[in-house]
Structure formats: structure tokens, C-alpha cells
Amino acid sequence: MVDFHSSLDGFDGRTYGEDGFRFEYEPGTVRFGRGCVASLAEELRDVGASRALVVTGQTVGSTPAVMDPVRDGLGDALAGEFAETTPEKRVATAHAAAEALDAADADAFVAVGSGSSLDVTKVARFLVARDCTLEQAATELAESGTIDVPEGDLPPAVVVPTTLAGADLSQGAGISVAPDTDPVESHAGGGVSDPRLMPDALHYDPDLFDTTPQGVLVGSAMNGLDKAVESLYARNATPISDATAVHGLRLCREGLPALGSDDPDPRDVERAVLGIVLAQYGVSRPDGSTLSLVHAFGHGLTHGFDAHQGRAHAAVAPHALRYLFEHVDGRRGLLAEALAPGAAQDDPDAVAEAAVEGLAAIRDGLGLPERIRDLDDYPERDELHDVAAYVADDVFMRNAPAGLDPTVEELRDVLDAAW
């Protein structure tokens, strides 16, 4: 934790306020490198656990190129496997994982795979600590949009991500209920958040990312990339999150476009993974996330539509960034330096456009949609006003930079330009 009370200018001239800034962040141990999952048992011991239940989805759970290294890394510490998570991230699944932990006589979780498995594991952790029934948890989420996290310690969790959306270095999780799986009468979604849900250890092994289907990987990458973009212009940015975001963007610029090819260079994959780790680092903090305008648009475009959030980001992010620059500085100098090195810095409008074009170039290199109507499921043009209203009310809009006060009509114009 850093507590700094004097006035400080950022390296691009930004002033972080007369009261300075406070940065509180306690992520788990981060391991990066090919083959690093070989250390899983060691990290498990370091967090005070001895037997782990692996939580993953059916596809990842039946992929030997992922699971064999994980099993070997855990060795005798592997107590069991629960390969039942789904993209819907249901409370019933989290409750079943909590029961599986007890049945396996395990004392820790190891979450392997995408954000679905990581989020379900977070919810399972506090369901174990609460020892509540499925009906209690499902009803609570349906009625309030969240489930209370109990006081005290939670079972440790080690995560092994295989996608790039950034659900790993996060203290929050999305979760839902529906009549087909949970004891509720209608579908409801929500989330949970607590600093104790941050994983105790994280293993980023590029060998495992190599196994992820290209379409899944590139979509998740856009979501992760935008976290670094937004960390720079967010109202609550700090010099620490600035530093990780800028270097993360540089690595993403170098590595991400290669993921759109059929045979990416292993070094580019490593740059991409590390860039997204840095993009996510510092985003999810007890004093508030730095996610902002682009993620609010992503929520609006996926609420009620079966579109992947990363692909929705791809269609709208350059337009959202251009809109932002029309109203505020938006750290355009830093963004242009990271996304479009060599761009002239003497004309503010040219700097802004260079940053927008640099972001669009990465998107295009990933082969992602350029327009909203290119998404798998998308709002029709006459529905964009409703989407804009949803975006305006999104919780992440409170992190928009000072001086940006979007109206629903302005947000509708951004969506119209992206449509």
C-alpha cells in the first residue's frame, strides 16, 4: 500500500490533486513464464494449503495440453476435479463446486480456464465460508443483485488463466441465477466484490494460452487491452496504475496483433500475456476500479444481447475514445505514445487521432468486428437509444474523467457512429 500526501505532477503533466493519492492493492503472488504451472504445489503450500480442488469448464477440463501440466504441477496435492463451469456462471454451479471441495476433503481451489471458471470459484469460496444453502444464495442474488460475503477467512485460491479478459487479478465476480439451474422463478444477474476474493496466487503460463481457440483468445484480449486504455484516463488513476498501464499497452501493441494470425510467434504470445497482466494490475482495488467509458459501452451492448463483451469493445472502443477526446484531454499524449509511437505530439487533435487509430489497428490485427452490426447478436438501430440509457446509468461511468458528463443523446451518437 502506498500513501502519498503531497501534490505530485504526473510524467505527462497531470496533477494528482492537492491531497496526492492513495493506492491500496494486495494481489497474490504472480508467476509468469512457460512451464510455470510446475510450481503449483509449491505456491499452494505457500498459501497454507495442502489439497486442491481444480475448478474448470468441460472443454478445458478435457484438454490434455492444459490439464496434464496442471495435474503434474499439483502432484499429490491434487484432491479432485470439478469440470462443470459454464459461461452462464450460475450460483448453482458455484454451490456445487463448494460441495465438491468438501467431498474431496480439499482446503483450497485451483481455478483453471476463462473468466467463467475464475468467477465461479470466487463465489464458491465464500459459499464455503458461509455454509449457506443453494436456495439461500440464489434467493439473495435474485432479490438484491449480490450475495453477502461473510466475515473471516475464505478458502485460498490459486488461478491459472487461459484467456486475456482479466478476470484473474480481480476482487469481483459476475454471477447469475435462472430457473433451469437454480431454485428461482426468473433469470437474474449480479455480482460480488470483496478484497478477499483476490486470488492468493496466479500462474500465467503462455504454453496454456497457446491451447485456447483463437476466437476466444482475441475477443478476451480486446477486453483486457481496454483496461489499460481506461486506467490512464479514469478519474481515479494513480502514477502506479499509469506505469503498469503504459508498459502494458506497449507490450500489447507489439504482441496482440500476432494473435490474429494462424501461427503466432511464441514471443508475441508472451508479450501479449504479460501486457494484459500489466493492463489488469491495479485495476481492481478496494478504493474502486479504474474501468470507465468503454466498459460501460460493453455492458450496454451485451445487456440483453448474446454478444461477447470483448467483441463488443472492438466495435465501439475507437468511437468511444474519439468522443472522449472531443471533450477532455483523456491522457491522449500517453495513449498515443503507447499505441502509435512516432506520432507528432505538437497538435492535440492529431495526437488524439493517432491514439484512436493505434487502438483500431490493434483491433484490426486481432481480426475483431469493426461495427456493432458485425457482432453475433446486436441491437438494431432503433434500439440504440435504450442501449445508450443503459450505458449512462452503468456504475463504471462514475470513473469517467473530470469534465466528461455524457448525455444519453451523446452516447447514442457514439453508438450510431459505431453501428
mmCIF file of C-alpha atoms in Angstrom, residues 28-416:
data_model
loop_
_atom_site.group_PDB
_atom_site.id
_atom_site.type_symbol
_atom_site.label_atom_id
_atom_site.label_comp_id
_atom_site.label_asym_id
_atom_site.label_seq_id
_atom_site.Cartn_x
_atom_site.Cartn_y
_atom_site.Cartn_z
ATOM 1 C CA GLY A 28 -1.464 -12.632 -4.828
ATOM 2 C CA THR A 29 1.914 -13.855 -5.935
ATOM 3 C CA VAL A 30 2.275 -13.626 -9.714
ATOM 4 C CA ARG A 31 4.249 -16.235 -11.640
ATOM 5 C CA PHE A 32 4.850 -15.800 -15.369
ATOM 6 C CA GLY A 33 6.661 -17.999 -17.862
ATOM 7 C CA ARG A 34 6.354 -21.097 -19.970
ATOM 8 C CA GLY A 35 6.023 -24.123 -17.722
ATOM 9 C CA CYS A 36 5.392 -22.072 -14.580
ATOM 10 C CA VAL A 37 2.415 -24.269 -13.601
ATOM 11 C CA ALA A 38 5.029 -26.793 -12.489
ATOM 12 C CA SER A 39 5.210 -24.696 -9.302
ATOM 13 C CA LEU A 40 1.528 -25.076 -8.385
ATOM 14 C CA ALA A 41 2.122 -27.361 -5.409
ATOM 15 C CA GLU A 42 4.808 -25.026 -4.104
ATOM 16 C CA GLU A 43 2.524 -21.983 -4.296
ATOM 17 C CA LEU A 44 -0.272 -23.969 -2.700
ATOM 18 C CA ARG A 45 1.964 -24.711 0.288
ATOM 19 C CA ASP A 46 2.953 -21.051 0.481
ATOM 20 C CA VAL A 47 -0.692 -20.013 0.930
ATOM 21 C CA GLY A 48 -1.143 -22.570 3.714
ATOM 22 C CA ALA A 49 -2.998 -25.271 1.796
ATOM 23 C CA SER A 50 -2.196 -28.899 1.053
ATOM 24 C CA ARG A 51 -5.060 -30.324 -1.061
ATOM 25 C CA ALA A 52 -6.686 -28.557 -4.006
ATOM 26 C CA LEU A 53 -9.882 -28.965 -5.966
ATOM 27 C CA VAL A 54 -9.393 -27.923 -9.596
ATOM 28 C CA VAL A 55 -12.363 -25.940 -10.935
ATOM 29 C CA THR A 56 -12.718 -25.585 -14.684
ATOM 30 C CA GLY A 57 -15.113 -25.967 -17.606
ATOM 31 C CA GLN A 58 -15.832 -29.121 -19.541
ATOM 32 C CA THR A 59 -13.825 -28.052 -22.607
ATOM 33 C CA VAL A 60 -10.703 -27.047 -20.696
ATOM 34 C CA GLY A 61 -11.151 -29.997 -18.350
ATOM 35 C CA SER A 62 -10.972 -32.372 -21.314
ATOM 36 C CA THR A 63 -7.949 -30.670 -22.917
ATOM 37 C CA PRO A 64 -4.827 -32.678 -22.018
ATOM 38 C CA ALA A 65 -2.477 -29.883 -23.128
ATOM 39 C CA VAL A 66 -3.896 -27.783 -20.280
ATOM 40 C CA MET A 67 -4.857 -30.301 -17.652
ATOM 41 C CA ASP A 68 -1.816 -32.588 -17.756
ATOM 42 C CA PRO A 69 0.638 -29.791 -16.809
ATOM 43 C CA VAL A 70 -1.766 -28.627 -14.090
ATOM 44 C CA ARG A 71 -2.086 -32.145 -12.693
ATOM 45 C CA ASP A 72 1.671 -32.647 -12.820
ATOM 46 C CA GLY A 73 2.249 -29.294 -11.134
ATOM 47 C CA LEU A 74 -0.084 -30.183 -8.277
ATOM 48 C CA GLY A 75 1.125 -33.774 -7.907
ATOM 49 C CA ASP A 76 -0.044 -35.282 -4.633
ATOM 50 C CA ALA A 77 -1.791 -32.002 -3.765
ATOM 51 C CA LEU A 78 -4.484 -32.700 -6.388
ATOM 52 C CA ALA A 79 -7.575 -33.704 -4.396
ATOM 53 C CA GLY A 80 -10.133 -33.698 -7.214
ATOM 54 C CA GLU A 81 -11.504 -32.005 -10.306
ATOM 55 C CA PHE A 82 -14.757 -30.145 -10.866
ATOM 56 C CA ALA A 83 -15.156 -29.537 -14.629
ATOM 57 C CA GLU A 84 -18.683 -28.123 -14.678
ATOM 58 C CA THR A 85 -18.422 -24.335 -15.024
ATOM 59 C CA THR A 86 -20.289 -22.661 -17.895
ATOM 60 C CA PRO A 87 -20.345 -19.171 -19.449
ATOM 61 C CA GLU A 88 -23.639 -18.522 -17.616
ATOM 62 C CA LYS A 89 -21.772 -18.544 -14.264
ATOM 63 C CA ARG A 90 -24.691 -19.812 -12.207
ATOM 64 C CA VAL A 91 -24.989 -19.791 -8.421
ATOM 65 C CA ALA A 92 -25.920 -23.481 -8.583
ATOM 66 C CA THR A 93 -22.559 -24.232 -10.193
ATOM 67 C CA ALA A 94 -20.677 -22.297 -7.520
ATOM 68 C CA HIS A 95 -22.639 -24.100 -4.811
ATOM 69 C CA ALA A 96 -21.843 -27.466 -6.405
ATOM 70 C CA ALA A 97 -18.143 -26.508 -6.501
ATOM 71 C CA ALA A 98 -18.289 -25.626 -2.801
ATOM 72 C CA GLU A 99 -19.807 -29.018 -2.054
ATOM 73 C CA ALA A 100 -17.168 -30.717 -4.210
ATOM 74 C CA LEU A 101 -14.420 -29.057 -2.146
ATOM 75 C CA ASP A 102 -15.848 -30.630 0.988
ATOM 76 C CA ALA A 103 -16.398 -34.011 -0.681
ATOM 77 C CA ALA A 104 -12.777 -34.086 -1.872
ATOM 78 C CA ASP A 105 -11.502 -33.148 1.599
ATOM 79 C CA ALA A 106 -9.706 -30.233 -0.061
ATOM 80 C CA ASP A 107 -8.702 -26.964 1.573
ATOM 81 C CA ALA A 108 -8.104 -24.781 -1.496
ATOM 82 C CA PHE A 109 -9.338 -24.112 -5.005
ATOM 83 C CA VAL A 110 -7.293 -24.023 -8.202
ATOM 84 C CA ALA A 111 -9.304 -22.270 -10.932
ATOM 85 C CA VAL A 112 -8.216 -23.084 -14.487
ATOM 86 C CA GLY A 113 -9.506 -21.507 -17.683
ATOM 87 C CA SER A 114 -11.584 -18.485 -18.601
ATOM 88 C CA GLY A 115 -13.378 -15.871 -16.555
ATOM 89 C CA SER A 116 -16.311 -18.238 -16.091
ATOM 90 C CA SER A 117 -14.272 -20.689 -14.033
ATOM 91 C CA LEU A 118 -12.453 -17.937 -12.175
ATOM 92 C CA ASP A 119 -15.677 -16.122 -11.219
ATOM 93 C CA VAL A 120 -17.479 -19.303 -10.179
ATOM 94 C CA THR A 121 -14.510 -20.159 -7.976
ATOM 95 C CA LYS A 122 -14.653 -16.761 -6.259
ATOM 96 C CA VAL A 123 -18.306 -17.249 -5.413
ATOM 97 C CA ALA A 124 -17.668 -20.838 -4.275
ATOM 98 C CA ARG A 125 -15.005 -19.574 -1.866
ATOM 99 C CA PHE A 126 -17.397 -17.516 0.206
ATOM 100 C CA LEU A 127 -20.209 -20.047 -0.088
ATOM 101 C CA VAL A 128 -17.860 -22.439 1.681
ATOM 102 C CA ALA A 129 -17.189 -19.825 4.351
ATOM 103 C CA ARG A 130 -20.899 -19.006 4.757
ATOM 104 C CA ASP A 131 -22.064 -22.616 4.685
ATOM 105 C CA CYS A 132 -25.403 -21.472 3.235
ATOM 106 C CA THR A 133 -27.847 -23.475 1.160
ATOM 107 C CA LEU A 134 -28.288 -23.093 -2.583
ATOM 108 C CA GLU A 135 -31.783 -21.695 -2.006
ATOM 109 C CA GLN A 136 -30.437 -19.012 0.365
ATOM 110 C CA ALA A 137 -27.706 -17.921 -2.036
ATOM 111 C CA ALA A 138 -29.908 -17.946 -5.144
ATOM 112 C CA THR A 139 -32.721 -16.020 -3.443
ATOM 113 C CA GLU A 140 -30.285 -13.433 -2.115
ATOM 114 C CA LEU A 141 -28.837 -12.800 -5.574
ATOM 115 C CA ALA A 142 -32.273 -12.642 -7.216
ATOM 116 C CA GLU A 143 -33.550 -10.133 -4.667
ATOM 117 C CA SER A 144 -30.518 -7.889 -4.209
ATOM 118 C CA GLY A 145 -28.211 -8.462 -7.177
ATOM 119 C CA THR A 146 -25.433 -9.694 -4.922
ATOM 120 C CA ILE A 147 -24.606 -12.213 -2.195
ATOM 121 C CA ASP A 148 -23.118 -11.079 1.088
ATOM 122 C CA VAL A 149 -19.524 -12.118 1.657
ATOM 123 C CA PRO A 150 -19.059 -13.364 5.229
ATOM 124 C CA GLU A 151 -16.542 -12.049 7.719
ATOM 125 C CA GLY A 152 -13.371 -14.022 8.300
ATOM 126 C CA ASP A 153 -11.074 -16.097 6.148
ATOM 127 C CA LEU A 154 -12.003 -17.693 2.841
ATOM 128 C CA PRO A 155 -10.510 -20.888 1.394
ATOM 129 C CA PRO A 156 -7.338 -20.000 -0.558
ATOM 130 C CA ALA A 157 -7.489 -19.828 -4.336
ATOM 131 C CA VAL A 158 -4.790 -20.190 -6.969
ATOM 132 C CA VAL A 159 -5.736 -19.273 -10.535
ATOM 133 C CA VAL A 160 -4.388 -20.427 -13.898
ATOM 134 C CA PRO A 161 -5.965 -18.208 -16.597
ATOM 135 C CA THR A 162 -6.142 -19.301 -20.237
ATOM 136 C CA THR A 163 -7.852 -16.177 -21.632
ATOM 137 C CA LEU A 164 -6.931 -12.492 -21.561
ATOM 138 C CA ALA A 165 -10.023 -10.688 -20.262
ATOM 139 C CA GLY A 166 -8.509 -10.031 -16.835
ATOM 140 C CA ALA A 167 -10.951 -11.799 -14.502
ATOM 141 C CA ASP A 168 -7.915 -13.184 -12.695
ATOM 142 C CA LEU A 169 -6.435 -10.100 -10.986
ATOM 143 C CA SER A 170 -9.811 -9.003 -9.699
ATOM 144 C CA GLN A 171 -11.697 -8.828 -6.438
ATOM 145 C CA GLY A 172 -15.071 -9.035 -8.179
ATOM 146 C CA ALA A 173 -17.077 -11.687 -9.990
ATOM 147 C CA GLY A 174 -20.208 -11.829 -12.090
ATOM 148 C CA ILE A 175 -22.811 -14.446 -11.208
ATOM 149 C CA SER A 176 -26.383 -15.306 -12.223
ATOM 150 C CA VAL A 177 -29.408 -17.462 -11.447
ATOM 151 C CA ALA A 178 -32.051 -18.974 -13.736
ATOM 152 C CA PRO A 179 -34.964 -21.398 -13.310
ATOM 153 C CA ASP A 180 -33.244 -24.125 -15.322
ATOM 154 C CA THR A 181 -30.443 -24.455 -12.768
ATOM 155 C CA ASP A 182 -31.392 -22.553 -9.603
ATOM 156 C CA PRO A 183 -34.410 -22.505 -7.246
ATOM 157 C CA VAL A 184 -35.721 -19.178 -8.622
ATOM 158 C CA GLU A 185 -38.690 -18.165 -10.767
ATOM 159 C CA SER A 186 -36.850 -15.936 -13.264
ATOM 160 C CA HIS A 187 -33.389 -15.120 -14.553
ATOM 161 C CA ALA A 188 -31.351 -12.560 -12.613
ATOM 162 C CA GLY A 189 -27.771 -11.405 -12.796
ATOM 163 C CA GLY A 190 -25.473 -9.613 -10.433
ATOM 164 C CA GLY A 191 -22.050 -9.738 -8.893
ATOM 165 C CA VAL A 192 -19.964 -9.899 -5.769
ATOM 166 C CA SER A 193 -16.958 -7.870 -4.714
ATOM 167 C CA ASP A 194 -14.593 -8.017 -1.785
ATOM 168 C CA PRO A 195 -10.810 -7.565 -1.457
ATOM 169 C CA ARG A 196 -10.543 -11.079 -0.028
ATOM 170 C CA LEU A 197 -11.725 -12.502 -3.357
ATOM 171 C CA MET A 198 -8.432 -11.516 -4.973
ATOM 172 C CA PRO A 199 -6.580 -14.793 -5.706
ATOM 173 C CA ASP A 200 -3.752 -15.802 -3.403
ATOM 174 C CA ALA A 201 -1.504 -16.810 -6.300
ATOM 175 C CA LEU A 202 -1.650 -16.556 -10.087
ATOM 176 C CA HIS A 203 0.152 -18.560 -12.761
ATOM 177 C CA TYR A 204 0.412 -17.097 -16.262
ATOM 178 C CA ASP A 205 1.782 -19.863 -18.452
ATOM 179 C CA PRO A 206 1.931 -18.936 -22.170
ATOM 180 C CA ASP A 207 2.008 -22.655 -23.028
ATOM 181 C CA LEU A 208 -1.583 -22.887 -21.803
ATOM 182 C CA PHE A 209 -2.713 -19.758 -23.641
ATOM 183 C CA ASP A 210 -1.439 -21.430 -26.818
ATOM 184 C CA THR A 211 -4.207 -24.035 -26.406
ATOM 185 C CA THR A 212 -7.072 -21.517 -26.288
ATOM 186 C CA PRO A 213 -9.129 -21.277 -29.507
ATOM 187 C CA GLN A 214 -8.147 -18.189 -31.474
ATOM 188 C CA GLY A 215 -11.639 -16.674 -31.495
ATOM 189 C CA VAL A 216 -11.891 -16.913 -27.712
ATOM 190 C CA LEU A 217 -8.401 -15.567 -27.135
ATOM 191 C CA VAL A 218 -8.632 -12.489 -29.375
ATOM 192 C CA GLY A 219 -12.037 -11.486 -28.005
ATOM 193 C CA SER A 220 -10.796 -11.683 -24.439
ATOM 194 C CA ALA A 221 -7.649 -9.763 -25.423
ATOM 195 C CA MET A 222 -9.637 -6.708 -26.513
ATOM 196 C CA ASN A 223 -11.412 -6.630 -23.165
ATOM 197 C CA GLY A 224 -8.072 -6.803 -21.351
ATOM 198 C CA LEU A 225 -6.440 -4.197 -23.595
ATOM 199 C CA ASP A 226 -9.183 -1.660 -22.905
ATOM 200 C CA LYS A 227 -8.479 -1.915 -19.182
ATOM 201 C CA ALA A 228 -5.060 -0.380 -19.766
ATOM 202 C CA VAL A 229 -6.558 2.313 -22.010
ATOM 203 C CA GLU A 230 -9.132 3.239 -19.379
ATOM 204 C CA SER A 231 -6.703 3.132 -16.468
ATOM 205 C CA LEU A 232 -4.947 6.168 -17.933
ATOM 206 C CA TYR A 233 -7.933 8.478 -18.297
ATOM 207 C CA ALA A 234 -10.004 7.228 -15.342
ATOM 208 C CA ARG A 235 -10.860 9.799 -12.697
ATOM 209 C CA ASN A 236 -9.085 7.743 -10.024
ATOM 210 C CA ALA A 237 -5.853 6.996 -11.940
ATOM 211 C CA THR A 238 -2.591 6.984 -9.988
ATOM 212 C CA PRO A 239 1.061 7.097 -11.061
ATOM 213 C CA ILE A 240 1.333 3.406 -10.154
ATOM 214 C CA SER A 241 -1.554 2.311 -12.369
ATOM 215 C CA ASP A 242 -0.252 4.718 -15.033
ATOM 216 C CA ALA A 243 3.090 2.939 -15.103
ATOM 217 C CA THR A 244 1.681 -0.565 -15.448
ATOM 218 C CA ALA A 245 -0.906 0.583 -18.000
ATOM 219 C CA VAL A 246 1.596 2.366 -20.260
ATOM 220 C CA HIS A 247 4.034 -0.524 -20.353
ATOM 221 C CA GLY A 248 1.145 -2.959 -20.717
ATOM 222 C CA LEU A 249 -0.103 -1.040 -23.758
ATOM 223 C CA ARG A 250 3.350 -1.105 -25.335
ATOM 224 C CA LEU A 251 3.568 -4.866 -24.916
ATOM 225 C CA CYS A 252 0.025 -5.290 -26.226
ATOM 226 C CA ARG A 253 0.800 -3.166 -29.271
ATOM 227 C CA GLU A 254 3.767 -5.409 -30.042
ATOM 228 C CA GLY A 255 2.184 -8.767 -29.237
ATOM 229 C CA LEU A 256 -1.594 -8.705 -29.601
ATOM 230 C CA PRO A 257 -1.914 -8.354 -33.403
ATOM 231 C CA ALA A 258 0.029 -11.603 -33.814
ATOM 232 C CA LEU A 259 -2.776 -13.458 -32.041
ATOM 233 C CA GLY A 260 -4.914 -12.842 -35.110
ATOM 234 C CA SER A 261 -2.585 -14.979 -37.242
ATOM 235 C CA ASP A 262 -2.777 -18.744 -37.608
ATOM 236 C CA ASP A 263 0.716 -19.344 -36.211
ATOM 237 C CA PRO A 264 1.761 -16.526 -33.866
ATOM 238 C CA ASP A 265 5.384 -16.206 -32.822
ATOM 239 C CA PRO A 266 5.756 -17.590 -29.267
ATOM 240 C CA ARG A 267 7.494 -14.371 -28.233
ATOM 241 C CA ASP A 268 4.474 -12.349 -29.341
ATOM 242 C CA VAL A 269 2.190 -14.572 -27.293
ATOM 243 C CA GLU A 270 4.399 -13.964 -24.273
ATOM 244 C CA ARG A 271 4.323 -10.194 -24.867
ATOM 245 C CA ALA A 272 0.547 -10.299 -25.216
ATOM 246 C CA VAL A 273 0.012 -12.266 -21.997
ATOM 247 C CA LEU A 274 2.383 -10.092 -19.990
ATOM 248 C CA GLY A 275 0.870 -6.924 -21.481
ATOM 249 C CA ILE A 276 -2.607 -7.958 -20.343
ATOM 250 C CA VAL A 277 -1.294 -8.862 -16.872
ATOM 251 C CA LEU A 278 0.068 -5.334 -16.550
ATOM 252 C CA ALA A 279 -3.116 -3.880 -18.021
ATOM 253 C CA GLN A 280 -5.133 -5.586 -15.295
ATOM 254 C CA TYR A 281 -2.697 -4.933 -12.461
ATOM 255 C CA GLY A 282 -4.076 -2.220 -10.226
ATOM 256 C CA VAL A 283 -7.471 -2.078 -11.972
ATOM 257 C CA SER A 284 -9.417 -3.844 -9.222
ATOM 258 C CA ARG A 285 -8.703 -2.096 -5.925
ATOM 259 C CA PRO A 286 -10.554 -1.674 -2.630
ATOM 260 C CA ASP A 287 -10.876 2.068 -3.359
ATOM 261 C CA GLY A 288 -12.509 1.459 -6.720
ATOM 262 C CA SER A 289 -11.931 0.119 -10.200
ATOM 263 C CA THR A 290 -10.438 2.247 -12.988
ATOM 264 C CA LEU A 291 -12.794 0.802 -15.604
ATOM 265 C CA SER A 292 -14.793 3.535 -17.290
ATOM 266 C CA LEU A 293 -16.450 4.612 -20.544
ATOM 267 C CA VAL A 294 -15.517 1.710 -22.848
ATOM 268 C CA HIS A 295 -16.539 -0.939 -20.345
ATOM 269 C CA ALA A 296 -19.842 0.857 -19.773
ATOM 270 C CA PHE A 297 -20.469 0.655 -23.537
ATOM 271 C CA GLY A 298 -19.509 -3.021 -23.423
ATOM 272 C CA HIS A 299 -22.093 -3.667 -20.722
ATOM 273 C CA GLY A 300 -24.746 -1.813 -22.702
ATOM 274 C CA LEU A 301 -24.062 -3.796 -25.872
ATOM 275 C CA THR A 302 -24.171 -7.164 -24.098
ATOM 276 C CA HIS A 303 -27.129 -6.491 -21.786
ATOM 277 C CA GLY A 304 -29.950 -8.461 -23.344
ATOM 278 C CA PHE A 305 -27.835 -9.451 -26.349
ATOM 279 C CA ASP A 306 -25.791 -12.612 -26.822
ATOM 280 C CA ALA A 307 -22.590 -10.798 -27.783
ATOM 281 C CA HIS A 308 -19.120 -11.372 -26.346
ATOM 282 C CA GLN A 309 -18.042 -8.327 -24.365
ATOM 283 C CA GLY A 310 -14.566 -8.224 -25.917
ATOM 284 C CA ARG A 311 -16.026 -8.250 -29.427
ATOM 285 C CA ALA A 312 -18.464 -5.512 -28.410
ATOM 286 C CA HIS A 313 -15.499 -3.485 -27.151
ATOM 287 C CA ALA A 314 -13.797 -3.931 -30.507
ATOM 288 C CA ALA A 315 -16.727 -2.382 -32.360
ATOM 289 C CA VAL A 316 -17.216 0.623 -30.097
ATOM 290 C CA ALA A 317 -13.885 1.410 -28.382
ATOM 291 C CA PRO A 318 -12.287 3.625 -31.084
ATOM 292 C CA HIS A 319 -15.516 5.645 -31.383
ATOM 293 C CA ALA A 320 -15.777 5.973 -27.591
ATOM 294 C CA LEU A 321 -12.180 7.158 -27.408
ATOM 295 C CA ARG A 322 -12.732 9.734 -30.175
ATOM 296 C CA TYR A 323 -15.809 11.039 -28.320
ATOM 297 C CA LEU A 324 -13.820 11.287 -25.086
ATOM 298 C CA PHE A 325 -11.066 13.307 -26.780
ATOM 299 C CA GLU A 326 -13.632 15.746 -28.147
ATOM 300 C CA HIS A 327 -14.495 16.768 -24.573
ATOM 301 C CA VAL A 328 -11.384 16.214 -22.412
ATOM 302 C CA ASP A 329 -7.657 15.650 -22.811
ATOM 303 C CA GLY A 330 -8.082 11.983 -21.836
ATOM 304 C CA ARG A 331 -4.296 11.443 -21.445
ATOM 305 C CA ARG A 332 -4.109 11.453 -25.237
ATOM 306 C CA GLY A 333 -0.359 12.057 -25.188
ATOM 307 C CA LEU A 334 0.368 8.932 -23.165
ATOM 308 C CA LEU A 335 -2.089 6.857 -25.173
ATOM 309 C CA ALA A 336 -0.626 7.988 -28.485
ATOM 310 C CA GLU A 337 2.907 7.343 -27.249
ATOM 311 C CA ALA A 338 1.969 3.791 -26.247
ATOM 312 C CA LEU A 339 -0.379 2.914 -29.125
ATOM 313 C CA ALA A 340 1.161 4.879 -32.005
ATOM 314 C CA PRO A 341 4.827 5.638 -31.274
ATOM 315 C CA GLY A 342 6.334 8.249 -33.536
ATOM 316 C CA ALA A 343 3.121 10.239 -33.887
ATOM 317 C CA ALA A 344 3.617 14.013 -33.792
ATOM 318 C CA GLN A 345 2.872 15.463 -30.352
ATOM 319 C CA ASP A 346 2.548 19.161 -31.261
ATOM 320 C CA ASP A 347 -1.102 19.109 -32.442
ATOM 321 C CA PRO A 348 -3.594 17.923 -29.780
ATOM 322 C CA ASP A 349 -6.148 16.854 -32.387
ATOM 323 C CA ALA A 350 -3.540 14.872 -34.329
ATOM 324 C CA VAL A 351 -2.346 13.236 -31.093
ATOM 325 C CA ALA A 352 -5.902 12.219 -30.259
ATOM 326 C CA GLU A 353 -6.479 10.750 -33.707
ATOM 327 C CA ALA A 354 -3.174 8.852 -33.545
ATOM 328 C CA ALA A 355 -4.285 7.218 -30.291
ATOM 329 C CA VAL A 356 -7.662 6.268 -31.814
ATOM 330 C CA GLU A 357 -6.038 4.848 -34.942
ATOM 331 C CA GLY A 358 -3.470 2.956 -32.861
ATOM 332 C CA LEU A 359 -6.253 1.278 -30.883
ATOM 333 C CA ALA A 360 -8.162 0.467 -34.077
ATOM 334 C CA ALA A 361 -5.003 -1.010 -35.628
ATOM 335 C CA ILE A 362 -4.634 -3.484 -32.753
ATOM 336 C CA ARG A 363 -8.306 -4.411 -33.083
ATOM 337 C CA ASP A 364 -7.915 -4.951 -36.813
ATOM 338 C CA GLY A 365 -4.807 -7.062 -36.258
ATOM 339 C CA LEU A 366 -6.860 -9.276 -33.975
ATOM 340 C CA GLY A 367 -9.475 -9.664 -36.702
ATOM 341 C CA LEU A 368 -12.287 -8.379 -34.485
ATOM 342 C CA PRO A 369 -15.519 -6.639 -35.602
ATOM 343 C CA GLU A 370 -15.278 -3.028 -36.729
ATOM 344 C CA ARG A 371 -19.021 -2.322 -36.423
ATOM 345 C CA ILE A 372 -21.771 -3.145 -33.967
ATOM 346 C CA ARG A 373 -23.808 -4.812 -36.685
ATOM 347 C CA ASP A 374 -20.933 -7.243 -37.261
ATOM 348 C CA LEU A 375 -21.458 -8.764 -33.788
ATOM 349 C CA ASP A 376 -23.084 -12.181 -33.454
ATOM 350 C CA ASP A 377 -26.047 -10.571 -31.721
ATOM 351 C CA TYR A 378 -26.562 -6.815 -31.721
ATOM 352 C CA PRO A 379 -29.139 -4.090 -31.114
ATOM 353 C CA GLU A 380 -30.983 -2.744 -34.115
ATOM 354 C CA ARG A 381 -30.502 0.935 -34.867
ATOM 355 C CA ASP A 382 -33.840 1.874 -33.333
ATOM 356 C CA GLU A 383 -32.747 0.189 -30.078
ATOM 357 C CA LEU A 384 -29.583 2.261 -29.661
ATOM 358 C CA HIS A 385 -31.271 4.910 -27.521
ATOM 359 C CA ASP A 386 -32.174 2.264 -24.940
ATOM 360 C CA VAL A 387 -28.607 0.953 -25.018
ATOM 361 C CA ALA A 388 -27.297 4.491 -24.512
ATOM 362 C CA ALA A 389 -29.574 4.960 -21.499
ATOM 363 C CA TYR A 390 -28.203 1.732 -20.005
ATOM 364 C CA VAL A 391 -24.638 2.926 -20.611
ATOM 365 C CA ALA A 392 -25.350 6.282 -18.956
ATOM 366 C CA ASP A 393 -26.506 4.501 -15.782
ATOM 367 C CA ASP A 394 -23.638 1.992 -15.710
ATOM 368 C CA VAL A 395 -21.644 2.042 -12.484
ATOM 369 C CA PHE A 396 -18.342 2.452 -14.349
ATOM 370 C CA MET A 397 -19.414 5.852 -15.695
ATOM 371 C CA ARG A 398 -18.562 7.306 -12.302
ATOM 372 C CA ASN A 399 -14.894 6.706 -13.188
ATOM 373 C CA ALA A 400 -15.116 8.890 -16.293
ATOM 374 C CA PRO A 401 -12.528 11.703 -16.276
ATOM 375 C CA ALA A 402 -13.378 15.050 -14.745
ATOM 376 C CA GLY A 403 -15.051 17.269 -17.310
ATOM 377 C CA LEU A 404 -16.789 14.429 -19.144
ATOM 378 C CA ASP A 405 -20.511 14.426 -18.435
ATOM 379 C CA PRO A 406 -22.147 12.404 -21.214
ATOM 380 C CA THR A 407 -25.798 12.790 -22.066
ATOM 381 C CA VAL A 408 -27.850 9.882 -23.351
ATOM 382 C CA GLU A 409 -28.045 11.654 -26.700
ATOM 383 C CA GLU A 410 -24.248 11.924 -26.937
ATOM 384 C CA LEU A 411 -23.814 8.274 -26.063
ATOM 385 C CA ARG A 412 -26.447 7.415 -28.657
ATOM 386 C CA ASP A 413 -24.415 9.321 -31.258
ATOM 387 C CA VAL A 414 -21.312 7.261 -30.374
ATOM 388 C CA LEU A 415 -23.281 4.035 -30.792
ATOM 389 C CA ASP A 416 -24.744 5.290 -34.051
#
